[in-house]
Amino acid sequence: MKFKCDRCDNPATFHLTDISDDGEAVVKHLCADCAADEGIHVKADVPISQLLEEFILSTTSADPSKTVACDVCGTTFGEFQEEGRLGCPHDYDAFAEPLTPLLQDAHEGATEHVGKVPHRAGGDQQKATSILRLRAELKRVIASEDYERAAVLRDQIHELEEL
Amino acid sequence: MKLADLTQQASEWLRASGPSHEVVISSRVRLARNLAGMPFLSKCTPSQQTELEQRLRQHVVASDVMGNGFYVDLTAAKPLDRQMLVERHLISRHLANAKYPRGVAISADETVAIMVNEEDHLRMQVLRSGLQLDQAIEQINRIDDALEQRLDWAFHGRFGYLTACPTNVGTGLRISVMLHLPALKLTGELDKVFHAARDMHLALRGLYGEGTKAAGDFFQLSNQTTLGKTEQQIVEEFTQQALPGYIQYEMQARDALANGPERTGLDDKIYRAIALLRSARMMNSDEMMYLLSLVRLGVNLGRITDIPLQTVNELFLLTQPAHLQRFLQREMNARQRAEARAELIQKRLSDH
């Protein structure tokens, strides 16, 4: 999902929610030039990570994506917006849609990796998510003091990791 | 090799050698990596944090990527030692101050530091003197390859290497150089430099990274984009398109100051700085950074000929609070440090 500027065809790098005079939320996507035209300026000496943090904090409560939760670690997108850190690798799938404009802002419009690939990548992603799920379940059963189930889960985790 | 040996040697990044070392003090590259099948650190239970630290420590040490180096268990390390490692740019403030199991593997020459349980499970860096980004990226890539033989990284077909903060995702690569920009400061042109950095999607920060002030005209310039470009592209854009402009701009400003109508004003500043450093009996950190920065400029411009650049560089490090206390082997308050600092500076400067 790539946004184009509302005013011209350039890729949008500014994504903002404005409140109109009659109290309606208006979502705008603008490129840097059109944003400047509209009087929106970004402080030049602020590191992008800080801008991103401010941006994360400013995408406010009206945002329905806030309640989207990762089905593995339970982190919600709202929590991520507050803390600025994701909970587990699977969050990148769980939040793929709401993360997109953030990634574009942080990475000159890019949303896809083109660099180095580990030699052992490939089919391992599914395995990694399975292990993550087992670890999340392990955390829950330990909290509820179900140690028998915990032992079974530990064995399963070790088995998968040894593969 | 152990931690205590570090205070006896100058950090690699202070050697005052390497290309463009008049402006570029040091080059650093770092990769962020996380283990597949583990939550990111903020969501780890205490036992998972311990498991991570033990597992990563074991593999980092066994892989021999830090050569004839050593591993520091930061949970057990004294606060002063942790601060010393921060001053030497071997660990981040974040890692120094964290409350959970964590550590760092350091090579004997301090060019390699691998932080365990930082914001990401592993943060590895290569640090070199002067402008040596190409060599640094090659070295960090080999280290990553070696660790990858033993560990499965969290990697996504679309997003690349997955990191706790989406600002690092993709390559996980941050490259940075430490710049000395005294002439641009004196000519009031730093604003332009900051604007240029923003326009090129780069960050310009103070000496010790995010949120710190630019002490003594030293700045860190780093890339912000980690996704959508290859590692090679990121390094090339940085070293070929962005950095030469900064070096040239600073050198032009130096030339204009040293040979233009402001010449006497500049010389006055430089000679006053060296006189103060040689005579003062108390010296706080900020004043010293300001004066040493002028002296460094004076050495580079050939105004000061009896002090080697390396001595100036070393003084920046040896007079930092933790180094001062470790070197003199006692804890000191700010006033005592100011005295000890002035004394150390005098001694080092009169050795030449």
PDB file of N, CA, C and O in Angstrom, chain B residues 253-282:
ATOM      1  N   ALA B 253      36.072  26.281   4.807  1.00  0.00           N
ATOM      2  CA  ALA B 253      35.865  27.225   5.912  1.00  0.00           C
ATOM      3  C   ALA B 253      37.168  27.417   6.688  1.00  0.00           C
ATOM      4  O   ALA B 253      37.503  28.523   7.099  1.00  0.00           O
ATOM      5  N   ARG B 254      37.918  26.305   6.882  1.00  0.00           N
ATOM      6  CA  ARG B 254      39.199  26.400   7.582  1.00  0.00           C
ATOM      7  C   ARG B 254      40.165  27.282   6.795  1.00  0.00           C
ATOM      8  O   ARG B 254      40.849  28.135   7.361  1.00  0.00           O
ATOM      9  N   ASP B 255      40.194  27.049   5.488  1.00  0.00           N
ATOM     10  CA  ASP B 255      41.093  27.798   4.630  1.00  0.00           C
ATOM     11  C   ASP B 255      40.755  29.293   4.659  1.00  0.00           C
ATOM     12  O   ASP B 255      41.633  30.146   4.786  1.00  0.00           O
ATOM     13  N   ALA B 256      39.457  29.589   4.576  1.00  0.00           N
ATOM     14  CA  ALA B 256      39.020  30.991   4.577  1.00  0.00           C
ATOM     15  C   ALA B 256      39.381  31.668   5.901  1.00  0.00           C
ATOM     16  O   ALA B 256      39.812  32.818   5.925  1.00  0.00           O
ATOM     17  N   LEU B 257      39.228  30.928   6.994  1.00  0.00           N
ATOM     18  CA  LEU B 257      39.557  31.499   8.309  1.00  0.00           C
ATOM     19  C   LEU B 257      41.064  31.705   8.453  1.00  0.00           C
ATOM     20  O   LEU B 257      41.521  32.738   8.925  1.00  0.00           O
ATOM     21  N   ALA B 258      41.827  30.710   8.029  1.00  0.00           N
ATOM     22  CA  ALA B 258      43.267  30.713   8.273  1.00  0.00           C
ATOM     23  C   ALA B 258      44.009  31.698   7.376  1.00  0.00           C
ATOM     24  O   ALA B 258      45.064  32.203   7.746  1.00  0.00           O
ATOM     25  N   ASN B 259      43.463  31.957   6.192  1.00  0.00           N
ATOM     26  CA  ASN B 259      44.181  32.810   5.246  1.00  0.00           C
ATOM     27  C   ASN B 259      43.443  34.104   4.911  1.00  0.00           C
ATOM     28  O   ASN B 259      43.928  34.897   4.118  1.00  0.00           O
ATOM     29  N   GLY B 260      42.260  34.286   5.489  1.00  0.00           N
ATOM     30  CA  GLY B 260      41.477  35.475   5.172  1.00  0.00           C
ATOM     31  C   GLY B 260      41.669  36.581   6.194  1.00  0.00           C
ATOM     32  O   GLY B 260      42.598  36.536   7.006  1.00  0.00           O
ATOM     33  N   PRO B 261      40.791  37.583   6.147  1.00  0.00           N
ATOM     34  CA  PRO B 261      40.895  38.732   7.046  1.00  0.00           C
ATOM     35  C   PRO B 261      40.714  38.372   8.530  1.00  0.00           C
ATOM     36  O   PRO B 261      41.164  39.112   9.403  1.00  0.00           O
ATOM     37  N   GLU B 262      40.080  37.210   8.808  1.00  0.00           N
ATOM     38  CA  GLU B 262      39.850  36.803  10.201  1.00  0.00           C
ATOM     39  C   GLU B 262      41.060  36.066  10.788  1.00  0.00           C
ATOM     40  O   GLU B 262      41.009  35.551  11.907  1.00  0.00           O
ATOM     41  N   ARG B 263      42.103  35.989  10.004  1.00  0.00           N
ATOM     42  CA  ARG B 263      43.277  35.204  10.361  1.00  0.00           C
ATOM     43  C   ARG B 263      43.775  35.466  11.790  1.00  0.00           C
ATOM     44  O   ARG B 263      43.966  34.532  12.577  1.00  0.00           O
ATOM     45  N   THR B 264      43.966  36.753  12.132  1.00  0.00           N
ATOM     46  CA  THR B 264      44.505  37.072  13.452  1.00  0.00           C
ATOM     47  C   THR B 264      43.520  36.685  14.557  1.00  0.00           C
ATOM     48  O   THR B 264      43.925  36.200  15.617  1.00  0.00           O
ATOM     49  N   GLY B 265      42.254  36.889  14.280  1.00  0.00           N
ATOM     50  CA  GLY B 265      41.223  36.513  15.260  1.00  0.00           C
ATOM     51  C   GLY B 265      41.266  35.018  15.546  1.00  0.00           C
ATOM     52  O   GLY B 265      41.164  34.587  16.697  1.00  0.00           O
ATOM     53  N   LEU B 266      41.430  34.223  14.496  1.00  0.00           N
ATOM     54  CA  LEU B 266      41.502  32.771  14.666  1.00  0.00           C
ATOM     55  C   LEU B 266      42.767  32.379  15.431  1.00  0.00           C
ATOM     56  O   LEU B 266      42.708  31.584  16.379  1.00  0.00           O
ATOM     57  N   ASP B 267      43.902  32.938  15.016  1.00  0.00           N
ATOM     58  CA  ASP B 267      45.162  32.626  15.694  1.00  0.00           C
ATOM     59  C   ASP B 267      45.081  32.978  17.175  1.00  0.00           C
ATOM     60  O   ASP B 267      45.562  32.240  18.031  1.00  0.00           O
ATOM     61  N   ASP B 268      44.454  34.119  17.463  1.00  0.00           N
ATOM     62  CA  ASP B 268      44.288  34.544  18.855  1.00  0.00           C
ATOM     63  C   ASP B 268      43.550  33.474  19.657  1.00  0.00           C
ATOM     64  O   ASP B 268      43.962  33.100  20.750  1.00  0.00           O
ATOM     65  N   LYS B 269      42.468  32.957  19.074  1.00  0.00           N
ATOM     66  CA  LYS B 269      41.680  31.915  19.751  1.00  0.00           C
ATOM     67  C   LYS B 269      42.520  30.668  20.000  1.00  0.00           C
ATOM     68  O   LYS B 269      42.503  30.071  21.073  1.00  0.00           O
ATOM     69  N   ILE B 270      43.267  30.256  18.962  1.00  0.00           N
ATOM     70  CA  ILE B 270      44.068  29.033  19.065  1.00  0.00           C
ATOM     71  C   ILE B 270      45.171  29.180  20.124  1.00  0.00           C
ATOM     72  O   ILE B 270      45.332  28.313  20.990  1.00  0.00           O
ATOM     73  N   TYR B 271      45.890  30.289  20.079  1.00  0.00           N
ATOM     74  CA  TYR B 271      47.005  30.457  21.020  1.00  0.00           C
ATOM     75  C   TYR B 271      46.520  30.690  22.448  1.00  0.00           C
ATOM     76  O   TYR B 271      47.154  30.268  23.407  1.00  0.00           O
ATOM     77  N   ARG B 272      45.360  31.345  22.585  1.00  0.00           N
ATOM     78  CA  ARG B 272      44.786  31.477  23.922  1.00  0.00           C
ATOM     79  C   ARG B 272      44.379  30.101  24.466  1.00  0.00           C
ATOM     80  O   ARG B 272      44.565  29.819  25.645  1.00  0.00           O
ATOM     81  N   ALA B 273      43.835  29.288  23.577  1.00  0.00           N
ATOM     82  CA  ALA B 273      43.380  27.960  24.002  1.00  0.00           C
ATOM     83  C   ALA B 273      44.547  27.132  24.528  1.00  0.00           C
ATOM     84  O   ALA B 273      44.471  26.537  25.614  1.00  0.00           O
ATOM     85  N   ILE B 274      45.645  27.104  23.784  1.00  0.00           N
ATOM     86  CA  ILE B 274      46.789  26.290  24.204  1.00  0.00           C
ATOM     87  C   ILE B 274      47.414  26.853  25.485  1.00  0.00           C
ATOM     88  O   ILE B 274      47.824  26.108  26.377  1.00  0.00           O
ATOM     89  N   ALA B 275      47.414  28.207  25.594  1.00  0.00           N
ATOM     90  CA  ALA B 275      47.974  28.829  26.798  1.00  0.00           C
ATOM     91  C   ALA B 275      47.140  28.466  28.026  1.00  0.00           C
ATOM     92  O   ALA B 275      47.678  28.128  29.085  1.00  0.00           O
ATOM     93  N   LEU B 276      45.821  28.506  27.867  1.00  0.00           N
ATOM     94  CA  LEU B 276      44.925  28.157  28.978  1.00  0.00           C
ATOM     95  C   LEU B 276      45.111  26.696  29.391  1.00  0.00           C
ATOM     96  O   LEU B 276      45.225  26.384  30.578  1.00  0.00           O
ATOM     97  N   LEU B 277      45.163  25.816  28.403  1.00  0.00           N
ATOM     98  CA  LEU B 277      45.308  24.394  28.707  1.00  0.00           C
ATOM     99  C   LEU B 277      46.630  24.122  29.425  1.00  0.00           C
ATOM    100  O   LEU B 277      46.726  23.236  30.266  1.00  0.00           O
ATOM    101  N   ARG B 278      47.663  24.909  29.084  1.00  0.00           N
ATOM    102  CA  ARG B 278      48.970  24.687  29.706  1.00  0.00           C
ATOM    103  C   ARG B 278      49.084  25.308  31.084  1.00  0.00           C
ATOM    104  O   ARG B 278      49.974  24.956  31.853  1.00  0.00           O
ATOM    105  N   SER B 279      48.188  26.263  31.404  1.00  0.00           N
ATOM    106  CA  SER B 279      48.347  26.987  32.672  1.00  0.00           C
ATOM    107  C   SER B 279      47.234  26.777  33.687  1.00  0.00           C
ATOM    108  O   SER B 279      47.466  26.992  34.878  1.00  0.00           O
ATOM    109  N   ALA B 280      46.055  26.402  33.223  1.00  0.00           N
ATOM    110  CA  ALA B 280      44.917  26.347  34.144  1.00  0.00           C
ATOM    111  C   ALA B 280      45.138  25.296  35.228  1.00  0.00           C
ATOM    112  O   ALA B 280      45.810  24.288  35.004  1.00  0.00           O
ATOM    113  N   ARG B 281      44.582  25.538  36.406  1.00  0.00           N
ATOM    114  CA  ARG B 281      44.708  24.579  37.512  1.00  0.00           C
ATOM    115  C   ARG B 281      43.426  23.788  37.733  1.00  0.00           C
ATOM    116  O   ARG B 281      43.407  22.808  38.464  1.00  0.00           O
ATOM    117  N   MET B 282      42.358  24.282  37.125  1.00  0.00           N
ATOM    118  CA  MET B 282      41.096  23.540  37.175  1.00  0.00           C
ATOM    119  C   MET B 282      40.417  23.652  35.809  1.00  0.00           C
ATOM    120  O   MET B 282      40.421  24.709  35.206  1.00  0.00           O
TER     121      MET B 282
END
